[in-house]
Short mmCIF file of C-alpha atoms in Angstrom, two decimals:
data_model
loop_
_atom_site.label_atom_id
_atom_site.label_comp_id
_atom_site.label_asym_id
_atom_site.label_seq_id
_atom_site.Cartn_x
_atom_site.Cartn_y
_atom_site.Cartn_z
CA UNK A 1 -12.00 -21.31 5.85
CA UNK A 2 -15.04 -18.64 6.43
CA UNK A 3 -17.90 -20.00 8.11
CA UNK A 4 -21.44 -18.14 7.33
CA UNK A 5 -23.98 -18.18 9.50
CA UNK A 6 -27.64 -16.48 9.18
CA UNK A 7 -31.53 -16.93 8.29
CA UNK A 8 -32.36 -18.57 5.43
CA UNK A 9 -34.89 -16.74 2.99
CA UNK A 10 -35.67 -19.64 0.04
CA UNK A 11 -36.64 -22.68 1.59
CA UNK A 12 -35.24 -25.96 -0.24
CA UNK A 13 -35.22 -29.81 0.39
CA UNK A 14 -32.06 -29.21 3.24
CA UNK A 15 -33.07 -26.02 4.91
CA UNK A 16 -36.23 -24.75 6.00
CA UNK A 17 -37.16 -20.90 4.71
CA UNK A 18 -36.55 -18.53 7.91
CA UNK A 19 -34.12 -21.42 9.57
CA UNK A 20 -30.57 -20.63 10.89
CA UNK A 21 -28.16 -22.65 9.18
CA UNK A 22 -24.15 -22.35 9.07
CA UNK A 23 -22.41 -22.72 5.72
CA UNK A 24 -18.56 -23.44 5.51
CA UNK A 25 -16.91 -21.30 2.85
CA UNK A 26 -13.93 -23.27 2.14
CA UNK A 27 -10.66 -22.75 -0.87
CA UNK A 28 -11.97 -23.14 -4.17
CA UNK A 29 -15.02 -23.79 -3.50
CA UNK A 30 -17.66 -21.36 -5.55
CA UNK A 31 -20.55 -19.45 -4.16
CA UNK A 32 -22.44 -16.31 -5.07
CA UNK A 33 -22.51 -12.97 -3.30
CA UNK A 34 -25.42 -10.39 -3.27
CA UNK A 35 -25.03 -6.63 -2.56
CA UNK A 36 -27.95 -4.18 -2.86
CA UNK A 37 -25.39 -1.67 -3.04
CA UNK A 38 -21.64 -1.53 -4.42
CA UNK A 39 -19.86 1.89 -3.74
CA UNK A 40 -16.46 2.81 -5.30
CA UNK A 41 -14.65 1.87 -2.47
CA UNK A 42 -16.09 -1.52 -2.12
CA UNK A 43 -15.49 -2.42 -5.32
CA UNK A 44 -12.10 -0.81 -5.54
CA UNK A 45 -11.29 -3.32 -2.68
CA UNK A 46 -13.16 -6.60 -4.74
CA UNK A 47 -10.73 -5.63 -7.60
CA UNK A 48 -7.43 -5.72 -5.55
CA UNK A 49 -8.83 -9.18 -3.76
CA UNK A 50 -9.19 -10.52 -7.44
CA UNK A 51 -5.58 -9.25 -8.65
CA UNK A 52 -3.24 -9.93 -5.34
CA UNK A 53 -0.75 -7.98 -7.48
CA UNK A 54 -2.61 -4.46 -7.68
CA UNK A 55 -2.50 -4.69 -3.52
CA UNK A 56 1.00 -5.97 -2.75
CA UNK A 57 2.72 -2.87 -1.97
CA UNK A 58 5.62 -5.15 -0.80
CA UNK A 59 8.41 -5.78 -3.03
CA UNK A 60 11.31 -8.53 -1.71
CA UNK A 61 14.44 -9.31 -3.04
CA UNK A 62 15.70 -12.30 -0.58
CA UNK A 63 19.25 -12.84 -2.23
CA UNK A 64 22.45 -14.65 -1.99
CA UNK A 65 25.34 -15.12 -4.11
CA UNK A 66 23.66 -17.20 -6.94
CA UNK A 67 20.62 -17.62 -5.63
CA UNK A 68 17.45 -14.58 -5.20
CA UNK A 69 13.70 -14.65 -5.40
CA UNK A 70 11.89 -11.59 -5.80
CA UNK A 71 8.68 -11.77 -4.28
CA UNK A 72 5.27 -9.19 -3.93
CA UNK A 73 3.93 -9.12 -0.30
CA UNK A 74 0.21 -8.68 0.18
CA UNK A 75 -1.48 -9.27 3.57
CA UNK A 76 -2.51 -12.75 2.97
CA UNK A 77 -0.13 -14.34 0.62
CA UNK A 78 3.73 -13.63 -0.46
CA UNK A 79 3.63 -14.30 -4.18
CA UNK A 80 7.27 -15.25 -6.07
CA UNK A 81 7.15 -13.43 -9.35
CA UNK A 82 11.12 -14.59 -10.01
CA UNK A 83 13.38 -17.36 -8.88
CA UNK A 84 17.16 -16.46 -10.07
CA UNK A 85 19.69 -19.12 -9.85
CA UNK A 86 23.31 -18.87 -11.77
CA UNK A 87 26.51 -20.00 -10.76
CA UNK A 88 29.03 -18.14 -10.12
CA UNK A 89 33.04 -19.22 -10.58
CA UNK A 90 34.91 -18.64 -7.58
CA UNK A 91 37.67 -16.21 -6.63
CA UNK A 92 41.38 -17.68 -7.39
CA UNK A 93 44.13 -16.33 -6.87
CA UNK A 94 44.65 -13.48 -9.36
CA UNK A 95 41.92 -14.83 -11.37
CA UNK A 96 39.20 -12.80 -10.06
CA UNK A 97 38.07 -11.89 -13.65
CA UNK A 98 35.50 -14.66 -13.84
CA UNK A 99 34.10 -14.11 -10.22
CA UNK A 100 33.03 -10.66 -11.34
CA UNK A 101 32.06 -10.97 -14.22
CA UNK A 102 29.39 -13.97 -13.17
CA UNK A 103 27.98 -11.51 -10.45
CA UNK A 104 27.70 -8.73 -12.10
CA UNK A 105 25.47 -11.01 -15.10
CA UNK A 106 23.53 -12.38 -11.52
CA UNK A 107 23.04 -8.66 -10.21
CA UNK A 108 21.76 -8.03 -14.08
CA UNK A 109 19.28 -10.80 -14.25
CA UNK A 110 17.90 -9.52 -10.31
CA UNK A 111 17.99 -5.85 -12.34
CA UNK A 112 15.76 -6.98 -15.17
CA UNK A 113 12.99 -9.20 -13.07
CA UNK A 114 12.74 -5.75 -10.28
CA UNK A 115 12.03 -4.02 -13.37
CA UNK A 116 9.45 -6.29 -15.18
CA UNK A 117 7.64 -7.50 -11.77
CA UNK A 118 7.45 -4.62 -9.31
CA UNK A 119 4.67 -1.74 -10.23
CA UNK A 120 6.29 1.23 -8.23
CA UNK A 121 2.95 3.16 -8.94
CA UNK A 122 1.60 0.40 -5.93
CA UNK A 123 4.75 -1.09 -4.46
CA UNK A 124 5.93 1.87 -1.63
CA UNK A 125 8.54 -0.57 -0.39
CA UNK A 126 10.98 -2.66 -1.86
CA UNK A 127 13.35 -5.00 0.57
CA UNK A 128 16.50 -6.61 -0.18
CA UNK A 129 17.52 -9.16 1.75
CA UNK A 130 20.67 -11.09 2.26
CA UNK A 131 23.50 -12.53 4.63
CA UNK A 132 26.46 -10.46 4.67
CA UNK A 133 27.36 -7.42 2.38
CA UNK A 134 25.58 -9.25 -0.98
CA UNK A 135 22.77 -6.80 -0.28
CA UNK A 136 25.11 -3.57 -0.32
CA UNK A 137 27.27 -5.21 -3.27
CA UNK A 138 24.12 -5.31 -5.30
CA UNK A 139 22.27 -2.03 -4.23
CA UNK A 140 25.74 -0.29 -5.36
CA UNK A 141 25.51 -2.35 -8.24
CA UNK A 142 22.03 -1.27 -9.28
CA UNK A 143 21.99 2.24 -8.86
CA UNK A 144 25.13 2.29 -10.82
CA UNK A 145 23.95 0.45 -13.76
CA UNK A 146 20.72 2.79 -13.10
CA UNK A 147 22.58 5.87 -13.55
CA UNK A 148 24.48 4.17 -16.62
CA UNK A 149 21.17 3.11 -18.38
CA UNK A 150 18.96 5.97 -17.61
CA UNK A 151 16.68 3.65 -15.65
CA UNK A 152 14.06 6.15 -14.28
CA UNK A 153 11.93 3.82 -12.74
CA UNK A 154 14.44 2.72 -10.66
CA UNK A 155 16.47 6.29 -9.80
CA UNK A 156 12.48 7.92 -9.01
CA UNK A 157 12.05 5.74 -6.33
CA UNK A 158 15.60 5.10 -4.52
CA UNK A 159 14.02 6.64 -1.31
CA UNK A 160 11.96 3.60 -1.54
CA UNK A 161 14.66 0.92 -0.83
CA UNK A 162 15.21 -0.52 2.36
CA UNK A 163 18.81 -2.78 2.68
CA UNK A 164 18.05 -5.65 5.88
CA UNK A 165 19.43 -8.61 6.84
CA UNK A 166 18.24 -12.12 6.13
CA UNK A 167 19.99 -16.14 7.03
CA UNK A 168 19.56 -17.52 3.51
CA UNK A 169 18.17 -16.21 -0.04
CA UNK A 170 15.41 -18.63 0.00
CA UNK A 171 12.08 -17.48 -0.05
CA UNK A 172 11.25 -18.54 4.30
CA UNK A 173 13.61 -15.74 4.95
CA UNK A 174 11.37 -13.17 4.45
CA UNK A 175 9.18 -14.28 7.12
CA UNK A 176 11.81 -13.85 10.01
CA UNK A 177 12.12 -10.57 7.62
CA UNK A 178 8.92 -9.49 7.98
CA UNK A 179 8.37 -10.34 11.95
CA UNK A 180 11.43 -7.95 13.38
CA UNK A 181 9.68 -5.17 15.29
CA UNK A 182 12.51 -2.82 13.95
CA UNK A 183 11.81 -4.02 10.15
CA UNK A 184 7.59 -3.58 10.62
CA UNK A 185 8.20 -0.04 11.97
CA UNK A 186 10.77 1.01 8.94
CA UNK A 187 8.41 -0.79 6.68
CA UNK A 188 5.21 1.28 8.32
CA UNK A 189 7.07 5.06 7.92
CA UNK A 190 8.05 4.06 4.53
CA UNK A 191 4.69 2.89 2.99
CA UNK A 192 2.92 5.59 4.63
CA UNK A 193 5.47 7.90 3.77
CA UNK A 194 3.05 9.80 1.11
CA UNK A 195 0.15 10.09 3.96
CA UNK A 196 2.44 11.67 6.40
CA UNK A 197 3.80 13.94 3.53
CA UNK A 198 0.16 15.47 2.92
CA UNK A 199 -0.83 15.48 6.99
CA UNK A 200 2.38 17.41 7.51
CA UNK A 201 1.21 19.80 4.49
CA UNK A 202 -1.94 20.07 6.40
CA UNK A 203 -0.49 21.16 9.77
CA UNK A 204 1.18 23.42 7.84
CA UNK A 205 -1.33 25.30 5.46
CA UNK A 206 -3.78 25.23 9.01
CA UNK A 207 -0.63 26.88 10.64
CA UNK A 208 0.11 30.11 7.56
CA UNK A 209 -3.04 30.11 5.64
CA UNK A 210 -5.62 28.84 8.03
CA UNK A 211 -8.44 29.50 5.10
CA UNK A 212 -7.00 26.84 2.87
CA UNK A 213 -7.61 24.03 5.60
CA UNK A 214 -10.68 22.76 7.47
CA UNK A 215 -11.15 19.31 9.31
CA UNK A 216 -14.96 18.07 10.22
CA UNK A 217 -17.34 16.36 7.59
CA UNK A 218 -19.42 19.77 7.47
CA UNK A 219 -16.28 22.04 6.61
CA UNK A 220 -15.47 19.53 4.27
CA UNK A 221 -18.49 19.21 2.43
CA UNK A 222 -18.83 23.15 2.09
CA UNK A 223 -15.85 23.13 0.80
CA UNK A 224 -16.66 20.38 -1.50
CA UNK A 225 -19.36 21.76 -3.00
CA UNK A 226 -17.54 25.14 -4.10
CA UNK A 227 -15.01 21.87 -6.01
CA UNK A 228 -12.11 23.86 -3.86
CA UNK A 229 -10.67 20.12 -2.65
CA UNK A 230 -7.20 20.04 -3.67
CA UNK A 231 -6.10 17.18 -1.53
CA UNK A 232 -8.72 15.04 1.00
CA UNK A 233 -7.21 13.24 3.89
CA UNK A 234 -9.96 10.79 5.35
CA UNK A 235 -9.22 7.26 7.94
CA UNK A 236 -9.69 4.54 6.93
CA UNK A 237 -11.71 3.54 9.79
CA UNK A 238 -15.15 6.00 8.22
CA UNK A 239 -15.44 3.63 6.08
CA UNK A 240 -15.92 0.70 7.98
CA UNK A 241 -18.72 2.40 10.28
CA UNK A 242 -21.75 0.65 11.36
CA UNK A 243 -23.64 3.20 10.48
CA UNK A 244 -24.64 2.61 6.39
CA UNK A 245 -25.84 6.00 5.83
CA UNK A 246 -22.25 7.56 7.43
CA UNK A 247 -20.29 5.38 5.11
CA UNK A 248 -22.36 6.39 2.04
CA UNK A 249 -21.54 10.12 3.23
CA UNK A 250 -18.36 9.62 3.06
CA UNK A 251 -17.98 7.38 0.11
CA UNK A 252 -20.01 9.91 -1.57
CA UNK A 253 -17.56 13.06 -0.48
CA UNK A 254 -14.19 10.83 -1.70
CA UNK A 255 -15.96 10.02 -5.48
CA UNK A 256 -17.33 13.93 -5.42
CA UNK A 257 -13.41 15.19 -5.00
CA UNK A 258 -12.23 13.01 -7.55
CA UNK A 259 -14.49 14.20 -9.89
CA UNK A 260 -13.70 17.74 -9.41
CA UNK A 261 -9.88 16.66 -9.95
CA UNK A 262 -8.89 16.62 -6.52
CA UNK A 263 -6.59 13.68 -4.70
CA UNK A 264 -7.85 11.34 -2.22
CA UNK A 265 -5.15 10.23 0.99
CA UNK A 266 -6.72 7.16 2.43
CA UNK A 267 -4.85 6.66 6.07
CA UNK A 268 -4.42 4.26 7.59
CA UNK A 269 -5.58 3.80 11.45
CA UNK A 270 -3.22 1.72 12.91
CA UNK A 271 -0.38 3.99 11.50
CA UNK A 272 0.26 7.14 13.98
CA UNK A 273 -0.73 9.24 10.66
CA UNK A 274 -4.13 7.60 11.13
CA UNK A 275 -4.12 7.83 14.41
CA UNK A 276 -3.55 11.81 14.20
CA UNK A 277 -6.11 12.62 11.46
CA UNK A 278 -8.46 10.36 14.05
CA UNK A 279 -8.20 13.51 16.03
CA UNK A 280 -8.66 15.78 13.90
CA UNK A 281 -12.40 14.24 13.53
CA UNK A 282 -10.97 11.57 10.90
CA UNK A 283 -11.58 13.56 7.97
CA UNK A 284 -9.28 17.30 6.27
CA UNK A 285 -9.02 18.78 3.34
CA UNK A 286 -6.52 21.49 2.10
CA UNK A 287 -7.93 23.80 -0.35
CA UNK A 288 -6.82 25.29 -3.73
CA UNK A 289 -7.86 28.61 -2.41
CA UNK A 290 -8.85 30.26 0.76
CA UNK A 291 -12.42 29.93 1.83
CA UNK A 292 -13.08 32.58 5.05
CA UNK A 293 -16.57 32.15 4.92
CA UNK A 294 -16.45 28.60 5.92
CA UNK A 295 -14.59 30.02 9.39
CA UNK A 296 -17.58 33.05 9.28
CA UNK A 297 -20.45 30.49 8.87
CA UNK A 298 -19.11 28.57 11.87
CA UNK A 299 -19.14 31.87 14.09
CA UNK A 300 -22.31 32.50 12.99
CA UNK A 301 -23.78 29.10 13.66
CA UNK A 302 -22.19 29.21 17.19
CA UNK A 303 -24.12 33.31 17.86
CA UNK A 304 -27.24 31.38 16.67
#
């Protein structure tokens, strides 16, 4: 529940115009929301609220022999996209034919729902979860069949696999997944993986070619406006200022690079990635080619 409080500005036969008055916002219940102005981000954020899958970048497979769910993790709601039961003949005595042959048709069917159910252009972690060595059994398994079948939407994004341990396959394992302190920090490097790729870039081109990378709004706005942006790292945490005007800056800068072609890293601030472009003013760019004068114009300024 959301509870709204505020002035109200149409008087009718409950509430007197210019009168506080609290409204609960409860589940399922409609209402109407006004907004003089909707910037790119904003709404890019509306659209992921209204389709939970575009936002999970969480992918779960909780698994045990016979039984798996594979599941998309947002930050409000774990959603099960595929529930997997088959059973599975046991090992006999120098029958074992039967055994294998009923996994292998299980590890298939787990195969074929990862495939149809997790987006790996969103998704920048995929779990599987199990008791014992199921979870090694089938990440063999997969990969193999991978290789075998040429599937290149799995073999692309191996590094992307994480193997832990769960009690059951049922889907309330992934919560005592989800709350080991070991797990959230793998899960953190791994799904910021791509921002700490680019910041480490950054540190780099600042390090050899120190005219292909300025930090600071102003640097990056001159730089902007010659449409030399190859890659823009900004926090997060600009865009939630209270300041409207400094958001609309910056919204403003992020829409102008991708119109000139250039790609937009959004950290986050409570990773340490975010937490290191925080001091570097919150905002970088690297460039597609040098740009002296921006260094000049700062001397200059400073003599001034």
């Amino acid at each position: 529940m959301l509870r709204v409080k505020g002035r109200n500005i149409a008087e009718n036969q409950h509430v007197k115009m210019g009168a506080y008055h609290t409204i609960d916002l409860e589940l399922n219940r409609k209402f109407s929301l006004g907004k003089t102005y909707w910037d790119s981000i904003t709404l890019e954020r509306v659209d992921m609220a209204c389709d939970p899958t575009q936002h999970a970048d969480i992918a779960a497979v909780i698994m045990q022999e016979g039984v798996a769910h594979v599941c998309l993790v947002t930050p409000a709601m774990t959603l099960v996209r595929a529930k997997i039961e088959t059973n599975i003949p046991r090992k006999r005595k120098g029958h074992c034919d039967q055994h294998t042959k009923g996994l292998n048709k299980f590890y298939d069917q787990i195969v074929q729902a990862v495939l149809r159910h997790v987006n790996f252009d969103v998704v920048k972690c995929v779990l599987i979860a199990s008791p014992g060595f199921v979870k090694d059994q089938f990440y063999e398994y997969m990969f193999q069949t991978a290789l075998k079948m040429d599937y290149k939407q799995l073999l692309d994004n191996k590094p992307k696999f994480v193997l832990v341990h769960s009690s059951s396959g049922f889907k309330h394992s992934l919560k005592e997944v989800l709350s080991d302190p070991t797990i959230t920090a793998k899960l953190a490097d791994t799904k910021a993986a791509g921002e700490v790729k680019s910041l480490d870039l950054f540190y780099t081109v600042l390090q050899n070619d120190p005219a292909r990378a300025f930090y600071g709004l102003k640097h990056v706005q001159h730089a902007n406006a010659a449409q030399a942006i190859e890659t823009l790292l900004v926090s997060d945490e600009l865009f939630r200022s209270q300041k409207v005007s400094e958001r609309k800056e910056f919204v403003a800068l992020v829409e102008s690079v991708k119109e000139n072609g250039g790609e937009v890293k959004i950290f986050s601030s409570l990773h340490v990635s975010g937490e290191q472009l925080g001091q570097l003013t919150g905002v970088a760019a690297i460039l597609r080619f040098p740009m002296p004068e921006i260094s000049d114009d700062e001397v200059s300024s400073d003599e001034d």
